[in-house]
Each structure stands twice: as C-alpha cells, then as structure tokens.
Amino acid sequence: MEAVVDEREVVAIVDRHNAQCGGLIATLEEVQTVYGYLPERALRVVANITDHSLVDVYGVATFYRSFSLRPRGRNHVCACLGTACHVRGAPMVVEELERRLGIRAGETSADGEYTLETVNCLGACALGPIVVVNGTYHSKVEAASVKKLLKKTQPEAARLASEPKVAVSSL
Amino acid sequence: MNGMVSLTINGLVVSVETGMTVLEAARFMGFPIPTLCHMDGLSPYGACRLCVVEIGEAPRARLVSSCTYPVEEGLIVRTASRRVIRARKMILELLLASCPQSKIIQDLAAAHDVQQQRFRQEYEDCILCGLCVRICEEQMMAKAIGFRNRGEKRSIGTPFDLHSDECRLCGACMYVCPACQLRCTYTEPEKAVCGGCANLSPPCIEKEPFDDMMCYMTPCVACEIQKD
C-alpha cells in the first residue's frame, strides 16, 4: 500500500523546517507522521529542494530505526529487546506478539492492520519489558498481558463484529 | 596557519607545517606507515585503522589513527612500537578474515608478516573503507553512492538500490576499491562484476553509448574482455 505523495505537501513540510532550523531529521519525522512511512517520492522531493543529496537523505532515513521506508500497518507495535528487557522475559513477549498477530518481528500483517517491530532499547530499562503500542508505553509486560494490550488496538469493525457474538452466546 | 610545529617522531625531532596530519608528517620524514583507506586528494576518514601510531608517553600513551590526527607542538609519536605492530597485525588478521580475496589486503598482510588469521573466515566483498563514497563525492562530484543502514547491516550503494541519476559510470569507485580490485580484473567476464562498491552495474559492460566518457580504468581489463 504505497501512499500517494502530494509533492506540494512535502515541499510545505520542508519549507516549514528550513525556516526554523533546517534540520533534516525533523523534516523526515514530519513526513513520516503524514504518510506513516517515508515514501521514495517524498525522499526525492526532500533531497531536491534542500541542499542534501539523495544519498545523504537516504543514509539518514536508513540509519535511524524510527524511520521506515516501507508502509507500516495502522497499528504500530514495538517491543523492546534491550538487555534489561531481555533478561526480564521480553523474548517471550515478542513470541506471544508474533503468535497473536501472525507475523514475525519486522513484518506488517497482510491486512495492513499491524506492524510489529523490535528495538534495542527504549531507555526505560527499570520498567521492562516495554511494549509501545501506537506511541503509548506499556511497562512490565508479560506474555499473559499481550492479549489485553492488543485488544485496545482492535480495529473498530472487528470489535463490533466480535461483540454481538459474545452477546448472543451469553443469552 | 603557516606556522611550524615541532614534534618527535620515533625519537627524531622534526618540524612540519601546522595543519598536517601525523601520517603526512611521518611519511614526509620517511617513516613508512601502511594505509588502506587513505588516498591523497580525498578527505581522511580513519576507517581501516591500519595507520595506527602510538602517541604520548608511557603510562598515558595511546593509539590513534595517524591519518586523522593533526600534528601538535611537542607531540611524541612512535610509528613502529611493539604495541603499534601488534595492533596493526590484529587489524590485518581481521581484514583477512572478512576479505581474503583482496590482493591489496593479501599484500599488506604478507608485508607485515601475517601468515594466517584466527577468526571465522568470511568472504565479504566490502570492508566499508568508504574510498568509493569519498571519490564519488569529492573527486567526481557525483554523490551517487553512500553508506546505508547501520551496524551489521551497513552497506555501500545507491539509494533504493536503483541506478543513480548522478552516476556517470566513470568507474572511479571500482578503481579505488581495495576489496574488489581483483574481481574487476578477473579473467572471466561474468565474474568481472565488481561487488565492492555494491549495487552499481559494472561501468564497462553498459559502456557502449559512453565511448568518450571519462574512465578511471586505463587500460580497463573488463573492457578488453568485452571486446574479445
């Protein structure tokens, strides 16, 4: 699901950041919030109208884990696998996430609902294992609490479809 | 910036211009320092670490890469101390472990009495020395290739793995590459493909429409192979 890139929109983002400080990372961050990822076309536009070459822009975009060059799912699940989280059982949490979502770490589900990613540290080691769901940090996650976490992100349609079923069976 | 600085290299007090690097000063005075990622005309990068020298005095002596270290007043440099030699040999072993097929690395290893390496053998075609990236940017003014990703996945190539619009197929990246040089001059055409400056199509194979183009390979062995 490649996003359709409106060149004027990207130009506007670059202009806004150039006026402030000319930061490439800030520009790319905003492009990513608009499109959910960094489309190739947008990177080319950014390189074109800033003083940076495409090589530099691409280098920055691939260097940081928070940038994605592939379209991400509507829900972004990010599990920490840093040392502290690792010893507190993060691998089990990731395994459970993979099992429930039916995708491997780094993949996006076929219906475009979920993207599962792992990172090496989120800087909240005392609270590990950490799982970030759509920007919300969840601390001390266990494999058993994964189900609850994912329930909050369930798409509206799926929730509506599943709720009547429960109602029927309870009757 | 035209002042002179005096420093001690291997016990010899020498006077050199400010702004020089330790490597330049040592070579100027005739002390050999091996290098791999250094090339005159390109900015120093300090990637290969082969040019390590020891600076300072005993308990606080430390190893630095001479190609990136500017000369200082009163600096004490040793270019071939036991510690330097040991570090250099280790670096050569590591280079041999990742790129055993490179003629340049083999020659360097032989010259420094490194006969074998003790690490897991790999067959990489890039040591990430950045020579191709720098020549593309600084001498060819193209910026067609660059570093991508980081850590273990770091690689050199064009953005999106597509042929770059900036690339003029000059072949400079292949010319400077210490890791893929052997491949570029291989005797079998299908293996004359360079992997070192990854993901570039070999210049000489697409070259027919670019007959008058500037090419760094003179004579280009790959072109000769194409003719036959």
Short mmCIF file of C-alpha atoms in Angstrom, two decimals:
data_model
loop_
_atom_site.label_atom_id
_atom_site.label_comp_id
_atom_site.label_asym_id
_atom_site.label_seq_id
_atom_site.Cartn_x
_atom_site.Cartn_y
_atom_site.Cartn_z
CA MET A 1 0.00 0.00 0.00
CA GLU A 2 2.21 2.77 -1.26
CA ALA A 3 1.00 6.16 -0.22
CA VAL A 4 0.20 8.76 -2.85
CA VAL A 5 2.65 11.58 -2.27
CA ASP A 6 1.46 15.09 -2.74
CA GLU A 7 4.60 16.96 -3.70
CA ARG A 8 3.26 20.31 -2.50
CA GLU A 9 2.66 18.87 0.92
CA VAL A 10 6.23 17.65 1.20
CA VAL A 11 7.52 20.99 -0.06
CA ALA A 12 5.44 22.73 2.62
CA ILE A 13 6.93 20.50 5.33
CA VAL A 14 10.48 21.17 4.14
CA ASP A 15 9.82 24.90 3.97
CA ARG A 16 8.48 24.97 7.48
CA HIS A 17 11.56 23.22 8.87
CA ASN A 18 14.03 25.14 6.76
CA ALA A 19 12.57 28.35 8.10
CA GLN A 20 13.17 27.14 11.65
CA CYS A 21 16.47 25.33 11.72
CA GLY A 22 16.98 23.37 8.53
CA GLY A 23 17.00 20.04 10.33
CA LEU A 24 16.81 17.03 8.05
CA ILE A 25 15.73 14.63 10.79
CA ALA A 26 12.88 16.91 11.89
CA THR A 27 11.73 17.19 8.28
CA LEU A 28 11.78 13.43 7.80
CA GLU A 29 9.95 12.90 11.08
CA GLU A 30 7.13 15.12 9.93
CA VAL A 31 6.98 13.45 6.52
CA GLN A 32 6.70 10.16 8.36
CA THR A 33 3.85 11.38 10.57
CA VAL A 34 1.95 12.46 7.46
CA TYR A 35 2.41 9.27 5.43
CA GLY A 36 3.13 6.72 8.15
CA TYR A 37 6.43 5.94 6.49
CA LEU A 38 8.96 7.59 4.19
CA PRO A 39 7.86 7.14 0.58
CA GLU A 40 10.60 7.13 -2.04
CA ARG A 41 8.98 10.00 -3.89
CA ALA A 42 8.93 12.14 -0.74
CA LEU A 43 12.63 11.47 -0.08
CA ARG A 44 13.45 12.53 -3.62
CA VAL A 45 11.47 15.74 -3.17
CA VAL A 46 13.20 16.46 0.15
CA ALA A 47 16.62 15.89 -1.42
CA ASN A 48 15.71 18.04 -4.41
CA ILE A 49 14.70 21.16 -2.54
CA THR A 50 17.19 21.00 0.32
CA ASP A 51 20.94 21.17 -0.10
CA HIS A 52 21.28 17.50 0.72
CA SER A 53 21.89 14.87 -1.90
CA LEU A 54 19.61 11.87 -2.17
CA VAL A 55 22.43 9.68 -0.86
CA ASP A 56 22.61 11.71 2.36
CA VAL A 57 18.84 11.77 2.84
CA TYR A 58 18.64 8.04 2.22
CA GLY A 59 21.57 7.43 4.55
CA VAL A 60 19.83 9.26 7.39
CA ALA A 61 16.50 7.60 6.66
CA THR A 62 18.03 4.11 6.81
CA PHE A 63 20.30 4.87 9.77
CA TYR A 64 17.58 5.51 12.34
CA ARG A 65 15.30 2.70 13.41
CA SER A 66 12.40 5.07 13.93
CA PHE A 67 12.23 5.79 10.21
CA SER A 68 10.59 3.24 7.99
CA LEU A 69 10.91 3.06 4.23
CA ARG A 70 8.12 0.56 3.90
CA PRO A 71 4.47 1.27 4.57
CA ARG A 72 3.52 0.41 8.13
CA GLY A 73 0.30 -1.03 9.45
CA ARG A 74 -2.38 1.13 11.05
CA ASN A 75 -1.29 -0.09 14.46
CA HIS A 76 2.35 0.05 15.35
CA VAL A 77 3.55 -2.40 17.99
CA CYS A 78 7.12 -2.03 19.13
CA ALA A 79 8.73 -4.37 21.65
CA CYS A 80 11.99 -3.62 23.41
CA LEU A 81 14.62 -6.35 23.27
CA GLY A 82 17.35 -4.46 25.11
CA THR A 83 19.46 -6.23 27.68
CA ALA A 84 17.31 -5.32 30.68
CA CYS A 85 14.04 -6.17 28.94
CA HIS A 86 15.64 -9.32 27.54
CA VAL A 87 16.50 -10.72 30.96
CA ARG A 88 13.04 -9.84 32.22
CA GLY A 89 11.43 -12.01 29.57
CA ALA A 90 10.99 -9.80 26.51
CA PRO A 91 11.68 -12.68 24.08
CA MET A 92 8.58 -14.45 25.42
CA VAL A 93 6.53 -11.29 24.96
CA VAL A 94 7.75 -10.92 21.38
CA GLU A 95 6.97 -14.58 20.72
CA GLU A 96 3.46 -14.10 22.04
CA LEU A 97 3.00 -10.94 19.93
CA GLU A 98 4.21 -12.82 16.87
CA ARG A 99 1.83 -15.68 17.57
CA ARG A 100 -1.19 -13.47 18.16
CA LEU A 101 -0.57 -11.20 15.20
CA GLY A 102 0.54 -13.98 12.90
CA ILE A 103 3.57 -12.03 11.73
CA ARG A 104 7.27 -12.07 12.50
CA ALA A 105 9.09 -9.16 14.08
CA GLY A 106 9.73 -6.52 11.42
CA GLU A 107 6.75 -7.52 9.31
CA THR A 108 3.40 -5.96 8.57
CA SER A 109 0.28 -8.08 8.57
CA ALA A 110 -1.31 -8.75 5.18
CA ASP A 111 -4.45 -6.73 6.02
CA GLY A 112 -2.29 -3.72 6.88
CA GLU A 113 -3.55 -3.61 10.47
CA TYR A 114 -0.38 -4.31 12.45
CA THR A 115 3.32 -3.74 12.18
CA LEU A 116 5.50 -5.50 14.74
CA GLU A 117 8.96 -4.17 15.37
CA THR A 118 11.69 -4.73 17.90
CA VAL A 119 14.12 -2.12 19.17
CA ASN A 120 17.30 -2.44 21.19
CA CYS A 121 16.47 -0.01 23.96
CA LEU A 122 13.77 2.49 24.77
CA GLY A 123 15.55 3.98 27.77
CA ALA A 124 13.07 2.75 30.34
CA CYS A 125 15.03 -0.29 31.45
CA ALA A 126 13.76 -0.31 35.06
CA LEU A 127 10.22 -0.76 33.77
CA GLY A 128 10.94 -3.57 31.31
CA PRO A 129 9.82 -5.42 29.36
CA ILE A 130 8.45 -2.42 27.46
CA VAL A 131 5.99 -2.65 24.61
CA VAL A 132 4.98 0.50 22.77
CA VAL A 133 1.58 0.32 21.11
CA ASN A 134 0.77 3.28 18.89
CA GLY A 135 3.04 5.56 20.87
CA THR A 136 1.78 4.50 24.32
CA TYR A 137 4.40 2.87 26.52
CA HIS A 138 3.32 -0.21 28.43
CA SER A 139 5.62 -1.30 31.23
CA LYS A 140 6.30 -4.70 32.80
CA VAL A 141 4.53 -6.52 30.02
CA GLU A 142 4.21 -10.28 30.36
CA ALA A 143 3.23 -12.79 27.74
CA ALA A 144 -0.12 -13.13 29.50
CA SER A 145 -0.92 -9.43 29.23
CA VAL A 146 -0.26 -9.24 25.49
CA LYS A 147 -3.85 -10.18 24.69
CA LYS A 148 -5.16 -7.22 26.67
CA LEU A 149 -2.73 -4.85 25.02
CA LEU A 150 -3.77 -5.88 21.55
CA LYS A 151 -7.44 -5.72 22.39
CA LYS A 152 -7.16 -1.97 22.88
CA THR A 153 -5.89 -1.59 19.33
CA GLN A 154 -8.51 -3.79 17.73
CA PRO A 155 -9.97 -2.08 14.69
CA GLU A 156 -13.45 -0.70 15.16
CA ALA A 157 -15.04 -3.05 12.63
CA ALA A 158 -13.55 -6.17 14.16
CA ARG A 159 -14.63 -5.15 17.64
CA LEU A 160 -18.19 -4.55 16.52
CA ALA A 161 -18.21 -7.89 14.74
CA SER A 162 -16.91 -9.77 17.75
CA GLU A 163 -19.05 -8.10 20.41
CA PRO A 164 -22.51 -9.20 19.23
CA LYS A 165 -21.19 -12.76 19.10
CA VAL A 166 -20.36 -12.59 22.80
CA ALA A 167 -23.75 -11.10 23.47
CA VAL A 168 -25.52 -13.89 21.60
CA SER A 169 -23.65 -16.65 23.40
CA SER A 170 -24.36 -15.12 26.79
CA LEU A 171 -28.04 -15.01 26.07
CA MET B 1 48.09 28.61 9.62
CA ASN B 2 51.56 28.89 8.12
CA GLY B 3 53.41 28.35 11.36
CA MET B 4 55.63 25.39 12.03
CA VAL B 5 55.14 22.75 14.70
CA SER B 6 57.90 20.62 16.13
CA LEU B 7 57.18 17.11 17.23
CA THR B 8 59.12 13.94 17.90
CA ILE B 9 58.64 11.03 15.55
CA ASN B 10 60.44 7.85 16.59
CA GLY B 11 62.86 9.91 18.65
CA LEU B 12 63.67 12.32 15.84
CA VAL B 13 62.69 15.93 16.44
CA VAL B 14 61.12 17.27 13.27
CA SER B 15 59.47 20.49 12.29
CA VAL B 16 56.45 20.44 9.99
CA GLU B 17 53.71 22.82 8.95
CA THR B 18 50.67 23.19 11.14
CA GLY B 19 47.56 21.56 9.80
CA MET B 20 49.40 18.46 8.60
CA THR B 21 48.29 15.11 9.90
CA VAL B 22 50.65 12.82 11.77
CA LEU B 23 50.54 10.47 8.80
CA GLU B 24 51.63 13.16 6.38
CA ALA B 25 54.37 14.32 8.72
CA ALA B 26 55.70 10.81 9.26
CA ARG B 27 55.66 10.00 5.57
CA PHE B 28 57.29 13.34 4.79
CA MET B 29 60.12 12.40 7.13
CA GLY B 30 60.39 8.97 5.53
CA PHE B 31 58.77 6.80 8.18
CA PRO B 32 56.56 4.27 6.45
CA ILE B 33 53.01 3.83 7.76
CA PRO B 34 50.75 1.38 5.97
CA THR B 35 47.31 2.64 4.96
CA LEU B 36 44.30 1.21 3.24
CA CYS B 37 41.52 3.79 3.38
CA HIS B 38 43.80 6.78 2.85
CA MET B 39 44.25 8.38 -0.53
CA ASP B 40 45.84 11.69 -1.41
CA GLY B 41 43.18 14.07 -2.63
CA LEU B 42 40.43 12.55 -0.52
CA SER B 43 39.48 13.63 2.96
CA PRO B 44 40.91 11.45 5.74
CA TYR B 45 38.38 9.00 7.07
CA GLY B 46 40.11 6.81 9.65
CA ALA B 47 38.14 3.68 8.80
CA CYS B 48 40.75 0.97 8.31
CA ARG B 49 42.84 1.80 11.41
CA LEU B 50 45.92 0.37 9.72
CA CYS B 51 47.74 3.66 10.17
CA VAL B 52 47.66 3.46 13.97
CA VAL B 53 50.56 5.10 15.79
CA GLU B 54 51.30 5.47 19.46
CA ILE B 55 51.35 8.98 20.88
CA GLY B 56 52.25 10.35 24.27
CA GLU B 57 54.47 8.94 26.98
CA ALA B 58 54.39 5.74 28.88
CA PRO B 59 51.59 5.37 31.26
CA ARG B 60 49.33 7.60 29.18
CA ALA B 61 50.45 6.52 25.73
CA ARG B 62 47.59 5.72 23.41
CA LEU B 63 46.92 4.50 19.90
CA VAL B 64 45.38 6.89 17.40
CA SER B 65 44.83 6.73 13.67
CA SER B 66 47.56 8.91 12.23
CA CYS B 67 45.58 9.84 9.11
CA THR B 68 43.05 11.80 11.16
CA TYR B 69 45.30 13.13 13.93
CA PRO B 70 46.65 16.65 13.38
CA VAL B 71 50.20 17.43 14.45
CA GLU B 72 50.63 19.20 17.78
CA GLU B 73 53.51 21.05 19.36
CA GLY B 74 55.64 18.65 21.37
CA LEU B 75 53.74 15.54 20.31
CA ILE B 76 55.67 12.31 20.76
CA VAL B 77 54.88 9.76 18.07
CA ARG B 78 56.05 6.20 17.67
CA THR B 79 55.18 4.64 14.35
CA ALA B 80 56.55 1.16 14.92
CA SER B 81 56.50 0.38 18.63
CA ARG B 82 55.67 -3.12 19.79
CA ARG B 83 52.15 -2.07 20.67
CA VAL B 84 51.61 -0.49 17.25
CA ILE B 85 52.91 -3.55 15.43
CA ARG B 86 50.67 -5.83 17.45
CA ALA B 87 47.59 -3.69 16.82
CA ARG B 88 48.39 -3.49 13.12
CA LYS B 89 48.79 -7.24 12.84
CA MET B 90 45.47 -7.77 14.55
CA ILE B 91 43.77 -5.37 12.15
CA LEU B 92 45.31 -7.19 9.20
CA GLU B 93 44.08 -10.51 10.56
CA LEU B 94 40.59 -9.10 10.89
CA LEU B 95 40.74 -7.71 7.36
CA LEU B 96 41.93 -11.07 6.07
CA ALA B 97 39.08 -12.72 7.92
CA SER B 98 36.49 -10.63 6.12
CA CYS B 99 38.07 -10.11 2.70
CA PRO B 100 40.62 -12.83 1.97
CA GLN B 101 40.36 -12.46 -1.79
CA SER B 102 41.63 -8.89 -1.92
CA LYS B 103 45.07 -8.64 -3.45
CA ILE B 104 45.81 -5.40 -1.63
CA ILE B 105 44.97 -6.88 1.76
CA GLN B 106 46.95 -10.02 0.97
CA ASP B 107 49.98 -7.95 0.02
CA LEU B 108 49.71 -5.82 3.15
CA ALA B 109 49.41 -8.92 5.31
CA ALA B 110 52.42 -10.51 3.67
CA ALA B 111 54.44 -7.31 4.08
CA HIS B 112 53.65 -7.28 7.79
CA ASP B 113 54.41 -10.92 8.35
CA VAL B 114 50.83 -12.01 8.90
CA GLN B 115 50.60 -15.54 7.52
CA GLN B 116 47.21 -16.62 8.75
CA GLN B 117 44.26 -15.34 10.69
CA ARG B 118 42.49 -16.95 13.60
CA PHE B 119 38.91 -15.76 13.15
CA ARG B 120 35.92 -17.26 11.41
CA GLN B 121 36.55 -16.95 7.70
CA GLU B 122 34.14 -14.78 5.75
CA TYR B 123 34.12 -13.77 2.12
CA GLU B 124 32.88 -10.21 2.12
CA ASP B 125 33.40 -8.02 -0.89
CA CYS B 126 33.40 -4.75 1.01
CA ILE B 127 35.35 -3.55 4.03
CA LEU B 128 33.38 -0.29 4.31
CA CYS B 129 36.52 1.79 3.96
CA GLY B 130 34.50 4.50 2.24
CA LEU B 131 37.05 5.15 -0.50
CA CYS B 132 34.45 4.77 -3.24
CA VAL B 133 31.99 7.01 -1.40
CA ARG B 134 34.61 9.70 -0.98
CA ILE B 135 35.98 9.59 -4.50
CA CYS B 136 32.44 9.74 -5.86
CA GLU B 137 31.66 12.80 -3.78
CA GLU B 138 34.95 14.65 -3.63
CA GLN B 139 36.64 13.97 -6.95
CA MET B 140 33.80 13.02 -9.29
CA MET B 141 31.34 15.48 -7.70
CA ALA B 142 28.59 12.94 -8.16
CA LYS B 143 27.41 11.63 -4.77
CA ALA B 144 25.87 8.64 -6.45
CA ILE B 145 26.75 6.13 -3.73
CA GLY B 146 26.81 6.39 0.02
CA PHE B 147 26.51 4.50 3.27
CA ARG B 148 23.18 2.93 4.09
CA ASN B 149 21.77 1.39 7.25
CA ARG B 150 23.98 0.91 10.25
CA GLY B 151 25.73 -1.60 12.41
CA GLU B 152 25.80 -5.07 10.98
CA LYS B 153 23.61 -4.08 8.05
CA ARG B 154 25.74 -1.12 6.99
CA SER B 155 26.45 -1.21 3.30
CA ILE B 156 27.53 0.99 0.44
CA GLY B 157 25.35 1.55 -2.57
CA THR B 158 22.90 3.77 -4.34
CA PRO B 159 19.65 4.94 -2.72
CA PHE B 160 16.83 2.38 -3.12
CA ASP B 161 19.28 0.07 -4.93
CA LEU B 162 18.33 1.78 -8.16
CA HIS B 163 20.73 3.04 -10.75
CA SER B 164 21.52 6.58 -9.63
CA ASP B 165 20.85 9.55 -11.86
CA GLU B 166 24.05 11.08 -10.56
CA CYS B 167 26.20 8.14 -11.66
CA ARG B 168 28.18 8.83 -14.83
CA LEU B 169 29.61 5.32 -14.89
CA CYS B 170 33.10 6.71 -14.50
CA GLY B 171 34.34 3.64 -12.69
CA ALA B 172 36.26 5.63 -10.09
CA CYS B 173 34.64 3.69 -7.26
CA MET B 174 35.87 0.43 -8.72
CA TYR B 175 39.29 1.86 -9.40
CA VAL B 176 39.88 2.82 -5.77
CA CYS B 177 38.24 -0.20 -4.19
CA PRO B 178 40.80 -2.26 -2.28
CA ALA B 179 38.46 -5.20 -1.79
CA CYS B 180 37.03 -5.77 -5.24
CA GLN B 181 40.00 -4.85 -7.37
CA LEU B 182 40.87 -8.45 -8.02
CA ARG B 183 37.37 -9.13 -9.24
CA CYS B 184 37.37 -6.16 -11.57
CA THR B 185 40.43 -7.55 -13.25
CA TYR B 186 39.25 -11.11 -13.26
CA THR B 187 39.78 -13.15 -16.37
CA GLU B 188 36.19 -14.38 -16.70
CA PRO B 189 33.78 -11.72 -17.91
CA GLU B 190 30.81 -12.86 -15.84
CA LYS B 191 32.96 -12.57 -12.77
CA ALA B 192 34.36 -9.20 -13.78
CA VAL B 193 31.44 -7.73 -11.94
CA CYS B 194 32.52 -5.60 -9.05
CA GLY B 195 30.84 -6.30 -5.75
CA GLY B 196 32.87 -3.96 -3.59
CA CYS B 197 31.05 -0.78 -4.33
CA ALA B 198 27.91 -2.77 -4.25
CA ASN B 199 24.91 -2.46 -6.46
CA LEU B 200 26.48 -0.44 -9.21
CA SER B 201 26.30 -2.04 -12.55
CA PRO B 202 29.79 -2.60 -13.87
CA PRO B 203 30.59 0.52 -15.90
CA CYS B 204 32.34 -1.22 -18.73
CA ILE B 205 29.51 -3.56 -19.58
CA GLU B 206 26.96 -0.84 -20.19
CA LYS B 207 29.53 1.30 -21.77
CA GLU B 208 28.86 1.27 -25.50
CA PRO B 209 26.85 4.51 -25.55
CA PHE B 210 29.51 6.19 -23.43
CA ASP B 211 32.56 5.75 -25.62
CA ASP B 212 34.04 9.18 -24.99
CA MET B 213 33.33 9.07 -21.31
CA MET B 214 35.91 9.67 -18.65
CA CYS B 215 37.01 6.37 -17.21
CA TYR B 216 39.47 5.69 -14.46
CA MET B 217 40.40 2.29 -15.74
CA THR B 218 43.27 2.62 -18.15
CA PRO B 219 43.55 0.10 -19.57
CA CYS B 220 40.27 -1.33 -18.43
CA VAL B 221 40.61 -5.06 -18.26
CA ALA B 222 36.85 -5.54 -18.18
CA CYS B 223 36.51 -3.55 -21.42
CA GLU B 224 39.17 -5.68 -23.04
CA ILE B 225 37.31 -8.79 -22.02
CA GLN B 226 34.12 -7.39 -23.55
CA LYS B 227 35.86 -6.86 -26.89
CA ASP B 228 37.04 -10.46 -27.17
#
